[in-house]
XYZ file of C-alpha atoms in Angstrom:
680
model
C 27.908 7.857 -17.027
C 27.037 6.358 -20.247
C 25.503 2.559 -20.200
C 26.783 1.481 -23.769
C 24.532 -1.550 -23.522
C 21.637 0.322 -23.998
C 21.219 3.434 -25.853
C 18.213 4.679 -24.510
C 19.724 5.452 -21.212
C 22.564 7.661 -22.591
C 22.159 10.931 -21.125
C 22.423 12.396 -24.718
C 19.649 10.572 -25.897
C 16.679 12.450 -26.906
C 13.688 10.921 -25.239
C 11.215 13.535 -25.934
C 11.594 12.546 -29.775
C 10.278 9.018 -28.963
C 6.947 7.964 -29.857
C 5.617 7.309 -26.316
C 6.528 10.636 -25.336
C 4.186 12.763 -23.315
C 4.201 16.413 -21.745
C 5.976 15.887 -18.148
C 7.596 12.692 -18.943
C 10.589 12.142 -16.579
C 14.210 12.387 -18.575
C 15.435 8.829 -18.164
C 18.074 8.444 -15.260
C 18.146 4.563 -14.826
C 21.830 4.263 -16.220
C 22.563 0.803 -13.949
C 23.524 -2.211 -16.124
C 20.575 -4.116 -14.646
C 18.949 -6.397 -17.380
C 15.903 -4.772 -19.195
C 12.696 -6.754 -19.399
C 12.940 -6.722 -23.059
C 16.174 -8.829 -22.488
C 14.262 -11.025 -20.154
C 11.509 -11.329 -22.693
C 13.654 -11.936 -25.876
C 15.788 -14.824 -23.739
C 12.417 -16.462 -22.662
C 10.935 -16.315 -26.238
C 14.031 -17.769 -27.420
C 13.681 -20.937 -25.255
C 10.413 -21.820 -27.595
C 7.459 -23.271 -25.805
C 8.441 -21.929 -22.452
C 5.333 -19.204 -22.372
C 2.397 -20.805 -20.996
C -1.021 -21.724 -23.373
C -1.072 -20.308 -26.707
C 0.903 -17.390 -26.253
C 4.489 -19.010 -26.772
C 2.803 -19.835 -30.357
C 1.556 -16.492 -30.840
C 4.490 -14.573 -30.087
C 6.672 -16.864 -32.033
C 4.160 -17.658 -34.897
C 3.149 -13.820 -35.024
C 6.364 -13.043 -37.012
C 6.680 -15.847 -39.075
C 3.325 -15.749 -40.673
C 0.796 -15.397 -37.752
C -2.196 -17.584 -36.734
C -4.849 -18.537 -38.710
C -8.448 -16.411 -38.269
C -10.012 -19.514 -38.379
C -8.109 -20.642 -35.041
C -8.529 -17.073 -33.959
C -12.214 -17.495 -34.743
C -12.495 -20.882 -32.949
C -10.627 -19.769 -30.037
C -12.899 -16.712 -29.158
C -15.920 -19.064 -29.289
C -15.166 -19.728 -25.556
C -17.802 -18.770 -22.907
C -17.793 -14.870 -22.463
C -18.252 -12.848 -19.509
C -18.738 -9.707 -21.659
C -22.418 -9.487 -22.885
C -22.041 -6.078 -25.198
C -20.787 -5.840 -28.785
C -17.557 -4.053 -29.162
C -17.329 -0.516 -30.275
C -15.246 0.493 -33.053
C -12.012 2.724 -33.293
C -13.135 6.426 -33.364
C -11.666 9.635 -34.304
C -15.050 11.739 -33.378
C -14.550 14.285 -30.589
C -17.195 12.731 -28.192
C -17.404 9.360 -26.104
C -18.595 6.030 -27.909
C -20.379 3.191 -25.538
C -21.692 0.331 -26.728
C -25.296 -0.087 -27.706
C -27.631 -0.298 -24.498
C -25.633 2.257 -22.463
C -25.114 6.089 -21.335
C -22.464 8.239 -20.951
C -22.736 11.554 -18.333
C -20.282 14.002 -18.172
C -19.771 14.823 -14.451
C -17.341 17.191 -12.540
C -15.413 18.996 -15.359
C -12.398 20.838 -14.395
C -13.529 24.110 -12.718
C -16.713 22.581 -11.401
C -17.390 24.603 -8.194
C -17.212 22.484 -4.791
C -16.464 24.183 -1.732
C -16.597 27.738 -0.288
C -18.796 30.247 -1.989
C -19.280 27.967 -4.987
C -17.349 29.934 -7.894
C -18.580 29.453 -11.077
C -15.764 28.384 -13.610
C -14.893 31.095 -16.241
C -11.943 31.066 -18.116
C -10.504 33.916 -15.938
C -10.838 32.522 -12.100
C -8.490 33.372 -9.728
C -6.311 31.103 -8.048
C -8.133 31.351 -4.835
C -11.255 30.617 -6.804
C -9.436 27.522 -8.222
C -9.123 26.319 -4.423
C -12.809 25.753 -4.427
C -13.060 24.005 -7.849
C -12.493 20.904 -9.124
C -8.734 20.207 -10.355
C -7.448 19.901 -13.633
C -6.616 16.350 -15.598
C -8.296 14.110 -13.846
C -6.606 10.690 -13.147
C -7.019 8.251 -10.536
C -10.287 8.070 -8.369
C -12.516 6.052 -5.838
C -16.160 5.910 -4.761
C -16.707 6.100 -1.179
C -20.458 5.162 -0.786
C -22.333 6.631 2.039
C -23.606 3.827 4.119
C -22.981 1.099 1.395
C -25.363 3.287 -1.077
C -24.768 3.157 -4.955
C -26.515 6.176 -5.450
C -24.776 8.373 -2.774
C -21.164 8.844 -2.182
C -17.775 10.894 -2.237
C -15.710 10.779 -5.677
C -12.327 11.005 -4.418
C -10.336 12.023 -7.574
C -6.505 13.204 -8.014
C -5.274 15.499 -10.733
C -2.170 14.870 -12.518
C -0.740 17.911 -14.260
C -2.206 21.051 -15.922
C -2.283 22.679 -19.414
C -1.327 26.170 -18.424
C -2.612 27.475 -21.816
C -5.773 26.479 -20.916
C -5.660 27.168 -17.352
C -5.330 31.098 -17.710
C -7.815 32.960 -19.547
C -5.668 35.809 -20.402
C -3.107 33.837 -22.262
C -5.699 33.175 -25.179
C -4.162 34.294 -28.593
C -0.779 33.645 -27.719
C 1.459 30.738 -29.343
C 1.530 28.271 -27.083
C 2.119 24.555 -26.697
C 0.781 22.532 -23.639
C 3.808 22.687 -21.486
C 4.968 26.318 -21.691
C 4.440 29.230 -19.250
C 4.494 32.713 -19.671
C 7.001 34.798 -17.792
C 7.225 38.755 -17.516
C 10.202 40.651 -18.695
C 12.303 40.357 -15.314
C 11.775 36.477 -15.946
C 8.990 35.684 -13.180
C 6.038 34.514 -12.747
C 2.836 36.380 -12.093
C 1.908 35.025 -8.320
C -1.609 34.609 -9.170
C -1.102 32.289 -11.881
C 1.360 30.145 -9.990
C -0.991 30.178 -7.369
C -4.128 28.827 -9.731
C -1.745 26.108 -11.093
C -1.024 24.885 -7.745
C -4.407 24.684 -6.931
C -5.585 22.961 -9.923
C -2.728 20.407 -8.839
C -3.869 17.655 -5.984
C -7.178 15.872 -5.152
C -10.890 16.885 -5.215
C -13.287 15.235 -2.599
C -16.867 15.798 -3.424
C -20.047 14.370 -2.676
C -22.008 13.139 -5.623
C -25.786 11.750 -5.885
C -28.219 10.081 -8.717
C -31.741 11.059 -8.898
C -34.397 8.406 -9.902
C -33.394 8.308 -13.527
C -29.987 7.766 -12.545
C -28.170 11.484 -13.554
C -25.754 12.236 -11.231
C -25.011 15.772 -9.811
C -22.679 17.640 -7.313
C -24.310 18.170 -3.537
C -22.861 20.776 -1.918
C -21.539 19.110 1.364
C -19.271 20.428 4.607
C -17.047 17.196 3.498
C -16.193 18.941 -0.105
C -12.839 20.069 -0.302
C -9.717 20.223 -2.034
C -6.141 19.057 -1.182
C -3.460 21.215 -3.579
C 0.236 21.645 -3.841
C -0.166 24.025 -0.791
C -1.835 21.895 1.417
C 0.128 20.871 4.902
C 1.132 17.323 5.157
C 2.716 14.970 7.541
C 5.612 12.441 6.865
C 5.217 9.272 8.656
C 7.718 5.771 8.434
C 11.040 5.287 8.543
C 12.065 8.818 6.463
C 10.298 10.617 9.110
C 12.719 13.063 11.326
C 15.519 11.914 9.122
C 18.379 14.296 7.926
C 17.035 13.776 4.355
C 13.809 15.624 5.071
C 14.884 18.669 6.902
C 13.875 21.880 5.643
C 13.297 25.478 6.622
C 9.503 24.641 6.812
C 10.041 21.564 8.761
C 13.322 21.826 10.693
C 12.358 18.282 12.568
C 11.887 16.640 9.039
C 7.887 15.881 9.948
C 5.848 17.720 7.813
C 6.119 19.498 4.272
C 3.450 21.018 1.853
C 1.573 19.693 -0.773
C 1.461 16.802 -3.358
C 1.953 17.089 -7.113
C 1.651 15.281 -10.537
C -0.814 12.512 -8.845
C -1.203 9.533 -11.217
C -3.421 6.747 -10.172
C -4.314 5.872 -7.000
C -5.402 3.079 -4.085
C -7.756 2.834 -1.366
C -7.565 0.820 1.598
C -10.045 -1.350 3.613
C -10.211 1.126 6.608
C -11.935 3.917 4.311
C -9.189 5.985 3.117
C -8.044 7.277 -0.343
C -4.231 6.980 -1.437
C -2.674 9.294 -4.069
C 0.041 8.697 -5.720
C 3.048 11.374 -6.460
C 4.585 10.615 -10.083
C 6.569 12.347 -12.335
C 7.208 15.106 -9.296
C 10.771 15.558 -10.171
C 10.334 17.867 -12.925
C 8.767 20.496 -10.569
C 11.763 21.192 -9.120
C 15.323 22.929 -10.437
C 18.758 22.619 -7.983
C 21.606 24.847 -10.516
C 24.272 23.647 -7.502
C 27.578 22.683 -9.318
C 26.726 18.849 -8.242
C 23.309 17.650 -7.399
C 23.054 15.258 -4.782
C 22.070 11.436 -5.698
C 18.471 11.729 -4.520
C 18.005 14.681 -6.952
C 20.155 13.091 -10.062
C 18.675 9.866 -9.873
C 15.197 11.315 -10.576
C 16.280 13.711 -13.021
C 15.756 17.127 -11.078
C 16.578 19.898 -13.742
C 19.801 21.594 -13.296
C 18.976 24.924 -15.685
C 17.845 28.107 -13.789
C 14.197 28.475 -15.246
C 14.276 24.680 -14.482
C 11.035 23.180 -13.016
C 8.089 22.346 -15.268
C 6.239 25.433 -14.700
C 8.803 27.570 -13.067
C 7.032 28.068 -9.454
C 10.318 29.171 -7.931
C 10.312 32.080 -10.167
C 6.839 33.558 -8.694
C 7.399 37.208 -8.522
C 6.456 37.847 -4.724
C 9.190 35.397 -3.594
C 6.927 33.753 -1.458
C 8.192 30.532 0.380
C 5.441 28.434 -0.808
C 6.776 29.248 -4.211
C 10.458 29.572 -3.717
C 10.858 26.145 -2.214
C 10.978 24.276 -5.466
C 14.291 25.904 -6.019
C 16.129 23.271 -4.365
C 19.711 24.812 -4.416
C 21.479 24.873 -1.263
C 21.149 29.091 -0.451
C 21.552 28.890 3.130
C 24.194 27.690 5.918
C 22.075 24.686 6.493
C 19.089 22.477 5.283
C 17.207 23.834 8.013
C 17.838 27.472 6.429
C 16.606 26.401 2.617
C 14.841 23.788 0.734
C 17.596 21.875 -0.547
C 15.629 18.846 0.670
C 11.886 19.872 -0.779
C 12.500 17.375 -3.422
C 12.897 14.655 -0.684
C 9.566 14.844 0.667
C 8.044 14.005 -2.651
C 7.805 10.720 -4.646
C 5.653 8.908 -2.067
C 1.980 7.202 -1.545
C -0.246 10.230 0.508
C -2.651 9.011 2.250
C -6.331 11.216 2.673
C -9.627 10.661 5.352
C -12.161 11.606 2.802
C -14.632 11.936 6.010
C -12.458 13.959 8.102
C -11.895 17.514 6.760
C -9.797 18.345 9.626
C -7.249 15.265 8.923
C -3.846 16.063 7.749
C -2.690 13.813 4.632
C 0.067 11.732 5.549
C 3.178 10.558 3.146
C 3.492 6.834 3.778
C 7.443 6.802 3.059
C 8.120 3.101 3.366
C 5.790 2.365 0.268
C 9.150 4.054 -1.521
C 9.998 6.939 -3.560
C 10.022 7.157 -6.794
C 7.235 8.101 -9.927
C 4.658 6.182 -8.285
C 1.578 4.864 -10.686
C -1.157 3.796 -8.342
C -0.964 1.561 -5.775
C -2.938 -1.852 -5.567
C -3.035 -4.265 -2.495
C -3.280 -8.065 -2.299
C -6.164 -9.594 -0.916
C -6.767 -8.517 2.801
C -7.258 -11.506 5.092
C -7.129 -11.288 9.002
C -4.024 -12.216 10.635
C -1.864 -12.027 7.316
C 0.262 -8.696 6.392
C -1.079 -5.983 4.328
C 0.484 -6.660 0.818
C 0.998 -3.445 -1.737
C 1.950 -3.177 -5.385
C 3.212 -0.033 -7.143
C 5.120 0.534 -10.313
C 7.710 3.040 -11.284
C 6.296 4.919 -14.258
C 9.527 5.799 -16.473
C 11.652 3.914 -19.010
C 13.648 1.217 -17.457
C 12.521 1.621 -14.013
C 11.044 -1.286 -11.359
C 8.113 -2.949 -9.758
C 7.828 -3.050 -6.131
C 6.085 -4.596 -3.416
C 5.430 -3.960 0.406
C 4.913 -6.207 2.911
C 3.558 -5.067 6.480
C 5.358 -6.147 9.512
C 2.045 -6.334 11.123
C -0.792 -8.504 10.658
C -4.394 -6.998 9.288
C -6.698 -6.693 11.910
C -10.512 -5.542 10.242
C -11.452 -3.841 13.565
C -8.287 -1.712 14.272
C -6.129 -1.826 11.271
C -5.362 1.730 10.265
C -2.771 3.745 7.865
C 0.028 3.205 10.401
C 0.470 -0.526 9.390
C 1.897 1.005 5.894
C 4.916 2.550 8.003
C 6.671 -0.772 9.285
C 7.604 -3.563 6.682
C 9.963 -4.390 3.701
C 10.076 -3.086 0.498
C 10.873 -5.291 -2.467
C 11.769 -4.930 -5.917
C 11.083 -7.394 -8.492
C 13.348 -9.820 -10.681
C 11.853 -11.249 -13.456
C 14.219 -14.400 -14.716
C 13.952 -15.704 -18.236
C 12.467 -18.832 -17.257
C 9.169 -17.438 -16.169
C 10.081 -17.429 -12.441
C 10.687 -14.225 -10.551
C 12.112 -13.082 -7.505
C 11.065 -10.027 -4.776
C 14.342 -8.656 -3.810
C 14.316 -6.974 -0.351
C 15.044 -3.590 -0.350
C 16.344 -3.374 3.468
C 19.358 -2.827 5.467
C 22.666 -5.497 5.104
C 20.349 -7.074 1.926
C 21.147 -7.344 -1.271
C 24.268 -5.281 -1.278
C 22.533 -2.245 0.890
C 25.158 -1.611 3.074
C 26.854 1.270 4.487
C 29.892 0.152 2.589
C 27.955 0.353 -0.605
C 26.582 4.105 0.263
C 23.436 3.006 1.998
C 23.507 4.119 5.733
C 20.599 3.116 6.941
C 16.787 2.590 6.192
C 15.888 6.264 5.709
C 18.633 6.242 3.348
C 17.565 3.162 1.164
C 13.820 4.509 0.982
C 14.916 8.412 -0.033
C 16.830 6.429 -2.922
C 14.740 3.682 -3.564
C 15.596 3.709 -7.482
C 19.386 3.337 -6.254
C 18.623 0.651 -4.126
C 16.514 -1.469 -6.648
C 19.596 -0.404 -8.969
C 21.855 -2.144 -6.454
C 19.680 -5.385 -5.592
C 19.474 -6.133 -9.304
C 16.112 -5.649 -10.156
C 14.714 -5.972 -13.868
C 14.143 -2.557 -15.605
C 10.945 -2.301 -16.960
C 9.383 -0.666 -19.792
C 7.325 1.913 -17.880
C 5.037 0.224 -15.116
C 1.867 1.739 -15.098
C -1.267 0.560 -13.330
C -1.331 -2.751 -11.456
C -4.533 -4.854 -10.372
C -5.049 -7.878 -8.688
C -7.512 -10.325 -9.700
C -10.410 -10.332 -7.003
C -11.050 -14.365 -7.143
C -7.870 -15.955 -8.133
C -5.259 -13.225 -6.403
C -3.431 -13.208 -9.902
C -1.355 -9.683 -10.064
C -1.488 -8.123 -13.383
C 0.689 -4.937 -14.547
C 0.427 -2.783 -17.559
C 3.722 -1.986 -19.274
C 2.739 1.264 -21.604
C 5.667 0.944 -24.496
C 9.470 0.838 -24.849
C 11.106 2.348 -27.747
C 14.733 1.254 -27.162
C 14.753 -1.635 -30.028
C 16.071 -0.400 -33.212
C 15.682 -2.574 -36.504
C 19.071 -4.027 -36.702
C 18.407 -5.597 -33.419
C 15.234 -7.843 -34.918
C 15.415 -11.552 -35.018
C 13.087 -14.242 -34.111
C 13.941 -13.964 -30.664
C 13.697 -10.339 -30.636
C 11.114 -9.546 -32.819
C 9.669 -6.233 -32.002
C 11.720 -3.205 -33.020
C 10.984 0.118 -31.715
C 8.585 -1.305 -29.089
C 5.316 1.333 -29.362
C 2.822 -0.729 -28.569
C 3.241 -2.291 -24.894
C 1.907 -5.163 -23.335
C 0.313 -6.490 -19.768
C 2.214 -9.067 -17.864
C 0.678 -11.148 -14.946
C 1.767 -13.453 -12.250
C 1.334 -15.398 -9.371
C 2.862 -15.414 -6.008
C 4.481 -18.694 -4.615
C 1.771 -20.957 -3.016
C -0.647 -18.108 -3.607
C 0.977 -16.213 -0.793
C 1.047 -12.255 -1.306
C 3.917 -12.050 1.185
C 6.044 -14.399 -0.525
C 9.419 -13.799 -2.087
C 9.215 -15.523 -5.267
C 6.447 -15.988 -8.268
C 5.872 -17.308 -11.707
C 5.153 -14.903 -14.343
C 3.710 -14.660 -17.989
C 2.516 -12.323 -20.510
C -1.345 -11.915 -20.867
C -1.219 -9.830 -24.085
C 0.991 -8.271 -26.622
C -0.335 -5.380 -27.696
C -0.369 -3.860 -31.059
C -2.483 -3.962 -34.545
C -2.972 -7.496 -36.153
C 0.297 -7.901 -37.421
C 2.160 -7.339 -34.243
C -0.066 -8.566 -31.158
C -1.168 -11.621 -29.528
C -3.806 -12.988 -26.641
C -3.808 -15.586 -24.502
C -5.579 -17.896 -27.121
C -2.959 -17.289 -29.620
C -4.939 -14.838 -31.741
C -3.719 -11.340 -32.810
C -5.790 -8.409 -32.084
C -8.417 -7.054 -34.943
C -10.603 -4.013 -35.381
C -12.613 -4.778 -32.170
C -10.175 -4.912 -29.997
C -6.774 -3.681 -31.005
C -4.866 -1.159 -28.990
C -1.835 0.280 -27.805
C -0.239 1.773 -24.741
C -2.216 0.022 -21.659
C -1.925 2.338 -19.088
C -4.662 2.059 -16.328
C -5.901 -1.268 -15.824
C -8.495 -2.433 -12.956
C -10.596 -5.567 -12.115
C -14.476 -5.121 -11.102
C -16.080 -7.565 -8.702
C -16.922 -9.937 -11.167
C -13.055 -10.265 -12.361
C -13.843 -8.741 -15.785
C -10.263 -6.830 -16.556
C -10.569 -3.387 -17.660
C -7.754 -1.401 -19.916
C -7.336 1.933 -20.609
C -5.136 3.224 -23.130
C -2.622 6.409 -23.072
C -1.219 6.955 -26.401
C 0.821 10.325 -26.095
C -0.409 13.265 -27.933
C 2.461 13.025 -30.565
C 1.750 9.611 -31.686
C -1.951 10.044 -31.911
C -1.777 12.048 -34.973
C 1.871 10.411 -36.031
C 2.849 6.611 -36.042
C -0.157 5.334 -33.985
C -3.013 7.366 -35.424
C -4.170 4.268 -37.259
C -5.285 2.644 -33.121
C -8.058 5.933 -33.381
C -8.530 8.182 -30.016
C -7.604 6.476 -26.524
C -9.813 3.834 -25.355
C -11.157 1.189 -22.818
C -11.518 -2.146 -23.544
C -12.916 -5.271 -21.434
C -10.940 -8.545 -20.930
C -12.050 -11.918 -19.880
C -8.705 -12.998 -17.962
C -9.659 -16.533 -18.295
C -10.258 -16.783 -22.033
C -8.292 -13.837 -23.008
C -11.107 -12.317 -25.234
C -10.974 -8.479 -25.492
C -13.465 -6.226 -26.465
C -13.098 -2.452 -26.980
C -15.798 -0.731 -24.869
C -15.449 2.823 -24.616
C -13.933 5.534 -27.165
C -12.842 9.038 -26.192
C -12.653 12.214 -27.745
C -9.918 13.874 -29.573
C -6.573 14.362 -27.835
C -6.931 12.532 -24.427
C -6.214 9.596 -22.633
C -8.616 7.561 -20.683
C -7.680 6.872 -17.070
C -9.288 6.444 -13.790
C -11.653 3.672 -12.873
C -14.354 2.992 -9.864
C -17.579 2.025 -9.670
C -20.588 2.049 -7.128
C -21.086 -1.359 -4.706
C -23.794 -2.577 -7.090
C -21.523 -2.533 -10.302
C -24.253 -0.784 -12.140
C -22.502 2.674 -12.259
C -18.892 3.150 -13.579
C -17.004 6.036 -13.267
C -13.626 6.895 -15.877
C -11.865 10.133 -16.543
C -11.073 11.733 -19.682
C -7.692 13.638 -19.393
C -6.200 16.587 -21.350
C -8.749 16.489 -24.233
C -7.412 18.780 -26.650
C -3.891 18.090 -26.122
C -3.035 17.683 -29.844
C -3.722 21.152 -30.470
C -0.639 22.885 -31.901
C 0.655 26.381 -30.640
C -0.465 27.950 -33.984
C -3.933 26.877 -33.849
C -3.923 27.657 -29.775
C -3.093 31.144 -31.034
C -6.048 31.162 -33.236
C -8.458 29.644 -31.117
C -8.944 26.783 -32.915
C -8.475 23.654 -30.528
C -8.732 20.042 -31.701
C -11.190 19.214 -29.154
C -14.111 21.295 -27.540
C -14.957 18.324 -25.248
C -17.154 18.428 -23.334
C -19.062 21.678 -24.105
C -19.055 20.707 -28.050
C -19.331 24.229 -28.862
C -16.974 26.085 -31.119
C -14.242 27.543 -29.579
C -14.999 26.163 -25.964
C -11.819 25.294 -23.976
C -11.411 21.481 -23.470
C -11.915 20.320 -20.396
C -10.818 17.274 -18.275
C -13.978 15.614 -17.037
C -15.260 12.409 -15.228
C -18.201 10.186 -17.237
C -20.503 8.240 -15.939
C -21.298 5.027 -17.888
C -24.721 3.212 -17.017
C -26.559 0.534 -18.487
C -30.035 1.749 -20.057
C -32.490 0.336 -17.841
C -29.887 -0.760 -15.239
C -27.669 -3.433 -14.872
C -24.008 -4.355 -14.119
C -21.498 -2.534 -16.469
C -20.116 -5.300 -18.899
C -22.371 -7.943 -18.130
């Protein structure tokens, strides 16, 4: 089906050629006629003066001469929360932090944490990788031991892999970042598939700081890996439904593994939430017609299909062949046609109980989850959780629990009953939460939604039907710890062509992205209406605007906001993810991906950190005292061409910084020299 109102959702549209494309991004699959967020923004900007504060003047005037530099300087003179001097853009293969700060590399990919602690080698086996830190670090949280700020469990997830770096025997081959090597009979080597699966998932590792603030790994009984093979329980309304019946779990209560984990969440009852993002690309289904719960998510219909071809492992073991979602048996209990339906959820993990089974909480919805962030926790009030679906023209969601939060008794089961909503943004600055529940907003059997399980397995289709607003790749969300305002990063939108530009539609080929914010009605996070606005429009000095009406400059210009997090004092940390192609192409002028700090009251933004070559900055957590910050550097060296890889010349050798060293995703520990709260 082709939607002629929106060329980006034409199935023939080459989304891989767009500036924001990254390895593994989903193919666009939203062919609904729901309004896009840019339709809403265009209508709102055209009303002149509807946007709050100085941002309307910035957005309107920016493309008609801009805001004066004098006015910008006066606006920036307001009291600031930030006590550091901004760092400049960088193209160095290194971490740069402000004067007075230090940065230490911790737990790079391959760091041993469990078992017999196998040391990192380029030719580690698949089994050894199962006892080492995984690849391509992303969302994480620090769980302190007895409230300590120098001793705790760092829990981090791993979004995906670059097979060419993972497998030592592939050195010298001409490979790009996604390509895998097949044998002559079109199969994959079993141990290579095992290693790739074990490099996915989640790492739980105890870390401590010594007297001088240097952090290191502790061999601890709780250290462990959760991988693409780990048994997991399915809970919530989808549990036991026909949608998740498989040969592995004929009663539809279990599955194996978590993949493509991006961003995260954490709960007040002490558990870690990991979020399954672009999981659909790991499967293939060559049946003549795919079911809607495959097609709406972009499951491949090609025989090799699947991002890494795991279903073609030579030995034919079911833990690998389950990624073939074609109907090969007489019923769903005899094959893996439903295996994709067991992915796309938020997974809850108890870091302090190695015997516990991870749980997929299905009432939080099934889509390409980019994290989960909670509203304030208050005894007697429901739990409220927000999440974005990180694919072009997908939606923002909110879950409100049926039960009230009790600090003494609440556990993860509170996430199994409630209401899931999708957001509609109106052009007058108002917004509505549309319930995705049986009988509401067109979700009836007559319209193809049999029950709640059917709605949740087909969350995207339910949001299509309800009339949610198609967003520009919703990334991380964050909730201000004092005001309760909700912020979401929208990383980019390459839909608009030059012929469509006018004063009401000012950005052609929007490569830069923006951050929105909203306040729930009555400051009640369970409310069904809200008021929204823009917080910052990203870009260079000619294509950006902040709350105070000033453009970004060389101290804070950025593109493609991705990870956002609030610290306990209310500073907003913004991390960027300019895609690999754009880093060396259309967005090269922004330098390496970076992290910035923003004052949400004044709108002031300062660049705090820049990363090495070819990476993205992602993941954020801090110790209870706010004096140690952990961030992640993902896929350094991702801009290495196939030709340069064959020659052993990588664009990055970080963190080892020696010629020929493989780049390795790593956590970075940031501290103030002599101590102090980060950012202050």
